[in-house]
PDB file of C-alpha atoms in Angstrom:
ATOM      1  CA  GLU A1458     -14.795  10.313 -54.726  1.00 54.00           C
ATOM      2  CA  ASP A1459     -18.357  10.403 -53.402  1.00 58.00           C
ATOM      3  CA  GLN A1460     -18.475  10.971 -49.683  1.00 86.00           C
ATOM      4  CA  VAL A1461     -22.245  10.599 -49.335  1.00 93.00           C
ATOM      5  CA  THR A1462     -24.436   8.064 -51.143  1.00 95.00           C
ATOM      6  CA  GLN A1463     -28.192   7.895 -50.728  1.00 96.00           C
ATOM      7  CA  SER A1464     -30.442   4.982 -51.632  1.00 96.00           C
ATOM      8  CA  PRO A1465     -32.822   4.336 -53.145  1.00 97.00           C
ATOM      9  CA  GLU A1466     -33.006   7.210 -55.629  1.00 95.00           C
ATOM     10  CA  ALA A1467     -36.807   7.057 -55.564  1.00 97.00           C
ATOM     11  CA  LEU A1468     -39.349   5.414 -53.281  1.00 97.00           C
ATOM     12  CA  ARG A1469     -43.046   5.051 -53.901  1.00 98.00           C
ATOM     13  CA  LEU A1470     -45.151   4.195 -50.851  1.00 97.00           C
ATOM     14  CA  GLN A1471     -48.769   3.617 -50.110  1.00 97.00           C
ATOM     15  CA  GLU A1472     -50.175   5.770 -47.322  1.00 97.00           C
ATOM     16  CA  GLY A1473     -49.421   4.005 -44.042  1.00 97.00           C
ATOM     17  CA  GLU A1474     -46.658   1.843 -45.524  1.00 97.00           C
ATOM     18  CA  SER A1475     -43.558   2.411 -43.383  1.00 98.00           C
ATOM     19  CA  SER A1476     -40.102   2.368 -44.955  1.00 98.00           C
ATOM     20  CA  SER A1477     -36.504   3.528 -44.542  1.00 98.00           C
ATOM     21  CA  LEU A1478     -34.076   5.653 -46.529  1.00 98.00           C
ATOM     22  CA  ASN A1479     -30.343   5.044 -46.397  1.00 98.00           C
ATOM     23  CA  CYS A1480     -27.418   7.453 -46.330  1.00 98.00           C
ATOM     24  CA  SER A1481     -23.946   5.920 -46.353  1.00 96.00           C
ATOM     25  CA  TYR A1482     -20.834   8.028 -45.896  1.00 94.00           C
ATOM     26  CA  THR A1483     -17.104   7.516 -46.263  1.00 91.00           C
ATOM     27  CA  VAL A1484     -15.671  10.404 -44.249  1.00 82.00           C
ATOM     28  CA  SER A1485     -13.608   9.413 -41.261  1.00 81.00           C
ATOM     29  CA  GLY A1486     -14.060  11.210 -37.995  1.00 81.00           C
ATOM     30  CA  LEU A1487     -17.662  12.255 -38.598  1.00 83.00           C
ATOM     31  CA  ARG A1488     -18.402  15.617 -37.024  1.00 85.00           C
ATOM     32  CA  GLY A1489     -22.052  15.869 -37.990  1.00 90.00           C
ATOM     33  CA  LEU A1490     -24.660  14.313 -40.295  1.00 93.00           C
ATOM     34  CA  PHE A1491     -27.655  16.343 -41.405  1.00 95.00           C
ATOM     35  CA  TRP A1492     -31.034  15.427 -42.864  1.00 97.00           C
ATOM     36  CA  TYR A1493     -33.091  17.890 -44.891  1.00 97.00           C
ATOM     37  CA  ARG A1494     -36.476  17.752 -46.622  1.00 98.00           C
ATOM     38  CA  GLN A1495     -36.877  19.514 -49.964  1.00 97.00           C
ATOM     39  CA  ASP A1496     -40.172  20.174 -51.732  1.00 96.00           C
ATOM     40  CA  PRO A1497     -40.142  20.766 -55.522  1.00 93.00           C
ATOM     41  CA  GLY A1498     -38.879  24.240 -56.400  1.00 92.00           C
ATOM     42  CA  LYS A1499     -38.123  25.099 -52.769  1.00 95.00           C
ATOM     43  CA  GLY A1500     -35.047  25.325 -50.589  1.00 96.00           C
ATOM     44  CA  PRO A1501     -34.150  22.432 -48.265  1.00 96.00           C
ATOM     45  CA  GLU A1502     -35.762  22.469 -44.834  1.00 96.00           C
ATOM     46  CA  PHE A1503     -33.653  21.300 -41.904  1.00 96.00           C
ATOM     47  CA  LEU A1504     -34.852  18.159 -40.118  1.00 97.00           C
ATOM     48  CA  PHE A1505     -32.134  16.629 -37.912  1.00 94.00           C
ATOM     49  CA  THR A1506     -28.488  16.693 -36.942  1.00 94.00           C
ATOM     50  CA  LEU A1507     -26.771  13.535 -35.671  1.00 95.00           C
ATOM     51  CA  TYR A1508     -23.294  13.567 -34.168  1.00 91.00           C
ATOM     52  CA  SER A1509     -22.391  10.112 -32.860  1.00 91.00           C
ATOM     53  CA  ALA A1510     -23.115   6.449 -33.554  1.00 93.00           C
ATOM     54  CA  GLY A1511     -26.177   5.239 -31.705  1.00 95.00           C
ATOM     55  CA  GLU A1512     -27.847   8.621 -31.670  1.00 96.00           C
ATOM     56  CA  GLU A1513     -31.512   8.836 -32.670  1.00 97.00           C
ATOM     57  CA  LYS A1514     -33.826  11.794 -33.249  1.00 97.00           C
ATOM     58  CA  GLU A1515     -37.538  11.934 -33.991  1.00 97.00           C
ATOM     59  CA  LYS A1516     -39.961  14.414 -35.450  1.00 95.00           C
ATOM     60  CA  GLU A1517     -43.565  13.418 -36.068  1.00 95.00           C
ATOM     61  CA  ARG A1518     -43.446  10.381 -38.411  1.00 97.00           C
ATOM     62  CA  LEU A1519     -39.701  10.679 -39.058  1.00 98.00           C
ATOM     63  CA  LYS A1520     -36.910   9.063 -37.086  1.00 98.00           C
ATOM     64  CA  ALA A1521     -33.232   9.382 -37.924  1.00 98.00           C
ATOM     65  CA  THR A1522     -30.577   6.964 -36.682  1.00 98.00           C
ATOM     66  CA  LEU A1523     -26.806   6.885 -37.050  1.00 96.00           C
ATOM     67  CA  THR A1524     -24.171   4.135 -37.168  1.00 93.00           C
ATOM     68  CA  LYS A1525     -20.460   4.408 -37.861  1.00 90.00           C
ATOM     69  CA  LYS A1526     -20.949   4.113 -41.615  1.00 92.00           C
ATOM     70  CA  GLU A1527     -24.535   5.082 -42.386  1.00 96.00           C
ATOM     71  CA  SER A1528     -27.684   6.812 -41.318  1.00 97.00           C
ATOM     72  CA  PHE A1529     -31.289   5.795 -41.794  1.00 98.00           C
ATOM     73  CA  LEU A1530     -34.358   7.953 -42.034  1.00 98.00           C
ATOM     74  CA  HIS A1531     -37.377   5.896 -41.039  1.00 98.00           C
ATOM     75  CA  ILE A1532     -40.802   7.064 -42.148  1.00 98.00           C
ATOM     76  CA  THR A1533     -43.555   5.519 -40.042  1.00 98.00           C
ATOM     77  CA  ALA A1534     -47.095   5.353 -41.420  1.00 97.00           C
ATOM     78  CA  PRO A1535     -46.406   8.026 -44.046  1.00 97.00           C
ATOM     79  CA  LYS A1536     -49.026  10.435 -45.321  1.00 98.00           C
ATOM     80  CA  PRO A1537     -49.171  12.101 -48.757  1.00 97.00           C
ATOM     81  CA  GLU A1538     -47.773  15.291 -47.222  1.00 97.00           C
ATOM     82  CA  ASP A1539     -44.544  13.407 -46.485  1.00 98.00           C
ATOM     83  CA  SER A1540     -43.872  13.308 -50.230  1.00 98.00           C
ATOM     84  CA  ALA A1541     -40.615  15.177 -50.850  1.00 97.00           C
ATOM     85  CA  THR A1542     -36.947  14.694 -51.608  1.00 97.00           C
ATOM     86  CA  TYR A1543     -34.902  13.883 -48.523  1.00 98.00           C
ATOM     87  CA  LEU A1544     -31.275  15.019 -48.543  1.00 97.00           C
ATOM     88  CA  CYS A1545     -28.432  13.787 -46.385  1.00 96.00           C
ATOM     89  CA  ALA A1546     -25.218  15.745 -45.795  1.00 94.00           C
ATOM     90  CA  VAL A1547     -22.038  15.249 -43.778  1.00 92.00           C
ATOM     91  CA  GLN A1548     -19.777  17.866 -42.304  1.00 88.00           C
ATOM     92  CA  ASP A1549     -16.289  18.076 -43.783  1.00 83.00           C
ATOM     93  CA  PRO A1550     -13.948  16.751 -41.063  1.00 81.00           C
ATOM     94  CA  SER A1551     -11.335  19.371 -41.977  1.00 81.00           C
ATOM     95  CA  ASN A1552     -13.696  22.327 -42.267  1.00 81.00           C
ATOM     96  CA  ASP A1553     -16.755  22.766 -40.039  1.00 79.00           C
ATOM     97  CA  TYR A1554     -18.262  25.214 -42.498  1.00 82.00           C
ATOM     98  CA  LYS A1555     -18.480  22.793 -45.421  1.00 85.00           C
ATOM     99  CA  LEU A1556     -21.090  20.096 -46.042  1.00 88.00           C
ATOM    100  CA  SER A1557     -21.063  17.318 -48.657  1.00 90.00           C
ATOM    101  CA  PHE A1558     -24.531  16.401 -49.884  1.00 93.00           C
ATOM    102  CA  GLY A1559     -25.936  13.181 -51.288  1.00 94.00           C
ATOM    103  CA  ALA A1560     -28.138  13.256 -54.388  1.00 94.00           C
ATOM    104  CA  GLY A1561     -31.277  12.645 -52.351  1.00 95.00           C
ATOM    105  CA  THR A1562     -34.143  10.158 -52.188  1.00 97.00           C
ATOM    106  CA  THR A1563     -37.441  11.239 -53.719  1.00 97.00           C
ATOM    107  CA  VAL A1564     -40.352   9.835 -51.734  1.00 98.00           C
ATOM    108  CA  THR A1565     -43.864   9.708 -53.160  1.00 98.00           C
ATOM    109  CA  VAL A1566     -46.698   8.677 -50.853  1.00 98.00           C
ATOM    110  CA  ARG A1567     -49.977   7.729 -52.530  1.00 97.00           C
ATOM    111  CA  ALA A1568     -53.300   8.065 -50.722  1.00 95.00           C
TER     112      ALA A1568
ATOM    113  CA  ASP B 553     -40.192  37.218 -40.224  1.00 59.00           C
ATOM    114  CA  GLY B 554     -36.616  35.989 -39.849  1.00 68.00           C
ATOM    115  CA  GLY B 555     -35.114  34.164 -42.738  1.00 94.00           C
ATOM    116  CA  ILE B 556     -33.119  34.118 -45.926  1.00 96.00           C
ATOM    117  CA  THR B 557     -34.498  35.969 -48.943  1.00 97.00           C
ATOM    118  CA  GLN B 558     -33.338  35.221 -52.455  1.00 97.00           C
ATOM    119  CA  SER B 559     -34.261  37.237 -55.514  1.00 96.00           C
ATOM    120  CA  PRO B 560     -35.286  36.979 -58.205  1.00 96.00           C
ATOM    121  CA  LYS B 561     -37.045  33.621 -58.070  1.00 95.00           C
ATOM    122  CA  TYR B 562     -36.737  33.181 -61.851  1.00 95.00           C
ATOM    123  CA  LEU B 563     -34.104  34.741 -64.075  1.00 93.00           C
ATOM    124  CA  PHE B 564     -33.359  34.366 -67.767  1.00 92.00           C
ATOM    125  CA  ARG B 565     -29.934  35.184 -69.141  1.00 89.00           C
ATOM    126  CA  LYS B 566     -28.726  35.576 -72.660  1.00 89.00           C
ATOM    127  CA  GLU B 567     -25.443  33.956 -73.526  1.00 86.00           C
ATOM    128  CA  GLY B 568     -22.537  36.302 -72.880  1.00 86.00           C
ATOM    129  CA  GLN B 569     -24.289  38.234 -70.112  1.00 91.00           C
ATOM    130  CA  ASN B 570     -23.413  38.455 -66.451  1.00 93.00           C
ATOM    131  CA  VAL B 571     -26.269  38.182 -63.957  1.00 95.00           C
ATOM    132  CA  THR B 572     -26.384  38.749 -60.216  1.00 96.00           C
ATOM    133  CA  LEU B 573     -28.488  36.787 -57.743  1.00 97.00           C
ATOM    134  CA  SER B 574     -29.358  38.493 -54.491  1.00 98.00           C
ATOM    135  CA  CYS B 575     -29.291  36.893 -51.040  1.00 98.00           C
ATOM    136  CA  GLU B 576     -30.214  38.705 -47.840  1.00 98.00           C
ATOM    137  CA  GLN B 577     -30.535  37.230 -44.331  1.00 97.00           C
ATOM    138  CA  ASN B 578     -31.859  38.769 -41.117  1.00 96.00           C
ATOM    139  CA  LEU B 579     -30.847  35.882 -38.865  1.00 93.00           C
ATOM    140  CA  ASN B 580     -27.631  37.602 -37.748  1.00 93.00           C
ATOM    141  CA  HIS B 581     -25.687  34.606 -39.049  1.00 92.00           C
ATOM    142  CA  ASP B 582     -21.958  34.987 -39.542  1.00 92.00           C
ATOM    143  CA  ALA B 583     -21.470  32.546 -42.424  1.00 94.00           C
ATOM    144  CA  MET B 584     -23.212  32.515 -45.794  1.00 96.00           C
ATOM    145  CA  TYR B 585     -23.081  30.136 -48.722  1.00 97.00           C
ATOM    146  CA  TRP B 586     -24.040  29.643 -52.352  1.00 98.00           C
ATOM    147  CA  TYR B 587     -24.902  26.183 -53.663  1.00 97.00           C
ATOM    148  CA  ARG B 588     -25.865  24.974 -57.088  1.00 97.00           C
ATOM    149  CA  GLN B 589     -28.385  22.138 -57.594  1.00 96.00           C
ATOM    150  CA  ASP B 590     -28.781  20.181 -60.821  1.00 93.00           C
ATOM    151  CA  PRO B 591     -31.332  17.385 -61.406  1.00 84.00           C
ATOM    152  CA  GLY B 592     -30.163  14.062 -59.993  1.00 77.00           C
ATOM    153  CA  GLN B 593     -27.133  15.576 -58.286  1.00 81.00           C
ATOM    154  CA  GLY B 594     -26.384  16.670 -54.785  1.00 85.00           C
ATOM    155  CA  LEU B 595     -25.925  20.296 -53.850  1.00 93.00           C
ATOM    156  CA  ARG B 596     -22.510  21.590 -54.872  1.00 95.00           C
ATOM    157  CA  LEU B 597     -20.770  24.414 -53.057  1.00 95.00           C
ATOM    158  CA  ILE B 598     -19.848  27.463 -55.154  1.00 97.00           C
ATOM    159  CA  TYR B 599     -18.567  29.969 -52.573  1.00 97.00           C
ATOM    160  CA  TYR B 600     -18.858  30.560 -48.878  1.00 95.00           C
ATOM    161  CA  SER B 601     -18.061  33.397 -46.510  1.00 96.00           C
ATOM    162  CA  GLN B 602     -17.343  33.051 -42.805  1.00 92.00           C
ATOM    163  CA  ILE B 603     -17.141  36.779 -42.057  1.00 92.00           C
ATOM    164  CA  VAL B 604     -17.626  40.130 -43.733  1.00 94.00           C
ATOM    165  CA  ASN B 605     -15.052  41.033 -46.387  1.00 95.00           C
ATOM    166  CA  ASP B 606     -13.804  37.456 -46.611  1.00 95.00           C
ATOM    167  CA  PHE B 607     -14.907  34.509 -48.764  1.00 96.00           C
ATOM    168  CA  GLN B 608     -13.537  31.185 -49.989  1.00 96.00           C
ATOM    169  CA  LYS B 609     -13.992  29.156 -53.155  1.00 96.00           C
ATOM    170  CA  GLY B 610     -16.054  26.019 -52.932  1.00 94.00           C
ATOM    171  CA  ASP B 611     -15.897  23.008 -55.236  1.00 92.00           C
ATOM    172  CA  ILE B 612     -17.238  24.682 -58.400  1.00 95.00           C
ATOM    173  CA  ALA B 613     -16.237  28.374 -58.183  1.00 96.00           C
ATOM    174  CA  GLU B 614     -15.104  28.786 -61.812  1.00 96.00           C
ATOM    175  CA  GLY B 615     -17.308  31.253 -63.666  1.00 95.00           C
ATOM    176  CA  TYR B 616     -18.807  32.732 -60.495  1.00 97.00           C
ATOM    177  CA  SER B 617     -17.937  35.678 -58.256  1.00 97.00           C
ATOM    178  CA  VAL B 618     -19.203  36.929 -54.891  1.00 98.00           C
ATOM    179  CA  SER B 619     -18.818  39.817 -52.469  1.00 97.00           C
ATOM    180  CA  ARG B 620     -19.506  40.161 -48.736  1.00 97.00           C
ATOM    181  CA  GLU B 621     -19.588  43.859 -47.904  1.00 97.00           C
ATOM    182  CA  LYS B 622     -22.313  43.516 -45.288  1.00 96.00           C
ATOM    183  CA  LYS B 623     -23.051  40.732 -42.802  1.00 96.00           C
ATOM    184  CA  GLU B 624     -26.589  40.275 -44.078  1.00 97.00           C
ATOM    185  CA  SER B 625     -25.852  40.250 -47.818  1.00 98.00           C
ATOM    186  CA  PHE B 626     -23.987  37.801 -50.080  1.00 98.00           C
ATOM    187  CA  PRO B 627     -24.725  38.377 -53.787  1.00 98.00           C
ATOM    188  CA  LEU B 628     -23.605  35.880 -56.434  1.00 98.00           C
ATOM    189  CA  THR B 629     -22.636  36.925 -59.956  1.00 97.00           C
ATOM    190  CA  VAL B 630     -22.830  34.308 -62.670  1.00 95.00           C
ATOM    191  CA  THR B 631     -20.394  35.460 -65.316  1.00 93.00           C
ATOM    192  CA  SER B 632     -20.265  34.714 -69.022  1.00 88.00           C
ATOM    193  CA  ALA B 633     -17.333  32.423 -68.259  1.00 87.00           C
ATOM    194  CA  GLN B 634     -19.704  29.915 -66.648  1.00 88.00           C
ATOM    195  CA  LYS B 635     -20.305  27.465 -69.487  1.00 86.00           C
ATOM    196  CA  ASN B 636     -23.416  25.752 -68.172  1.00 90.00           C
ATOM    197  CA  PRO B 637     -25.191  28.179 -65.835  1.00 92.00           C
ATOM    198  CA  THR B 638     -28.734  26.840 -66.122  1.00 94.00           C
ATOM    199  CA  ALA B 639     -29.503  25.502 -62.629  1.00 95.00           C
ATOM    200  CA  PHE B 640     -31.273  26.073 -59.322  1.00 96.00           C
ATOM    201  CA  TYR B 641     -29.186  28.276 -57.019  1.00 97.00           C
ATOM    202  CA  LEU B 642     -29.509  28.136 -53.256  1.00 98.00           C
ATOM    203  CA  CYS B 643     -28.238  30.626 -50.713  1.00 98.00           C
ATOM    204  CA  ALA B 644     -27.727  29.505 -47.130  1.00 97.00           C
ATOM    205  CA  SER B 645     -26.438  30.748 -43.816  1.00 95.00           C
ATOM    206  CA  THR B 646     -25.326  29.452 -40.430  1.00 92.00           C
ATOM    207  CA  GLN B 647     -24.397  30.677 -37.002  1.00 85.00           C
ATOM    208  CA  ALA B 648     -21.575  28.663 -35.489  1.00 69.00           C
ATOM    209  CA  SER B 649     -23.241  28.549 -32.096  1.00 56.00           C
ATOM    210  CA  SER B 650     -26.152  26.572 -33.555  1.00 52.00           C
ATOM    211  CA  GLY B 651     -24.004  23.522 -34.186  1.00 61.00           C
ATOM    212  CA  ASN B 652     -23.332  24.614 -37.729  1.00 76.00           C
ATOM    213  CA  THR B 653     -26.804  23.756 -38.970  1.00 86.00           C
ATOM    214  CA  ILE B 654     -27.096  25.410 -42.362  1.00 91.00           C
ATOM    215  CA  TYR B 655     -30.425  27.048 -43.233  1.00 93.00           C
ATOM    216  CA  PHE B 656     -31.485  27.659 -46.812  1.00 96.00           C
ATOM    217  CA  GLY B 657     -33.365  30.272 -48.778  1.00 97.00           C
ATOM    218  CA  GLU B 658     -36.102  29.422 -51.272  1.00 96.00           C
ATOM    219  CA  GLY B 659     -33.779  29.318 -54.266  1.00 97.00           C
ATOM    220  CA  SER B 660     -33.439  31.061 -57.628  1.00 97.00           C
ATOM    221  CA  TRP B 661     -33.899  29.453 -61.022  1.00 96.00           C
ATOM    222  CA  LEU B 662     -31.480  30.657 -63.694  1.00 95.00           C
ATOM    223  CA  THR B 663     -32.083  29.733 -67.333  1.00 93.00           C
ATOM    224  CA  VAL B 664     -29.864  30.626 -70.266  1.00 88.00           C
ATOM    225  CA  VAL B 665     -31.848  31.496 -73.383  1.00 84.00           C
TER     226      VAL B 665
END
């Protein structure tokens, strides 16, 4: 069964229009949740790691938060260069070396 | 520059042929991975290796093979037994001391013609 579900699949925003992406997970005993950014035809670029409920991390216009069942990636006042696919992944509770990835949310920011 | 280098970027394979994708890292990471990415799907783990001369199957290992003879190298062979090999392949690595953050290469596109 799916361990990581991301929504929405696609998000179209106007420049400056803030929004949030959702990543829900079903693993118990979360050991780590990761956010990546992926540009078309490129490898994913690491953004954040979150380990416990209530934790928040920020980088420029991006802020990631974590609850016991989901994580949100908030994009504040996005710019066209924030257009990308954002991937969420959770660490396998029985194997630190394995990650389960969601299908991603493709964000398009129009000028 | 430190990083993960994958080659070639684009590869075309005829049906029935084996092809090998190269992955080299100079980050001194212990663990290396191969993922497959298909449109609309999450990354799926093919194989991973925690140390030299050892590797484990991931979720979709059938039709693939790997070797880990050197710490910095983890080549992936896509064999003729892989029925649907056309995909984007990603190599990655991690050092346990970094909190297991996995870093990715730029990817290789494989197309069967």
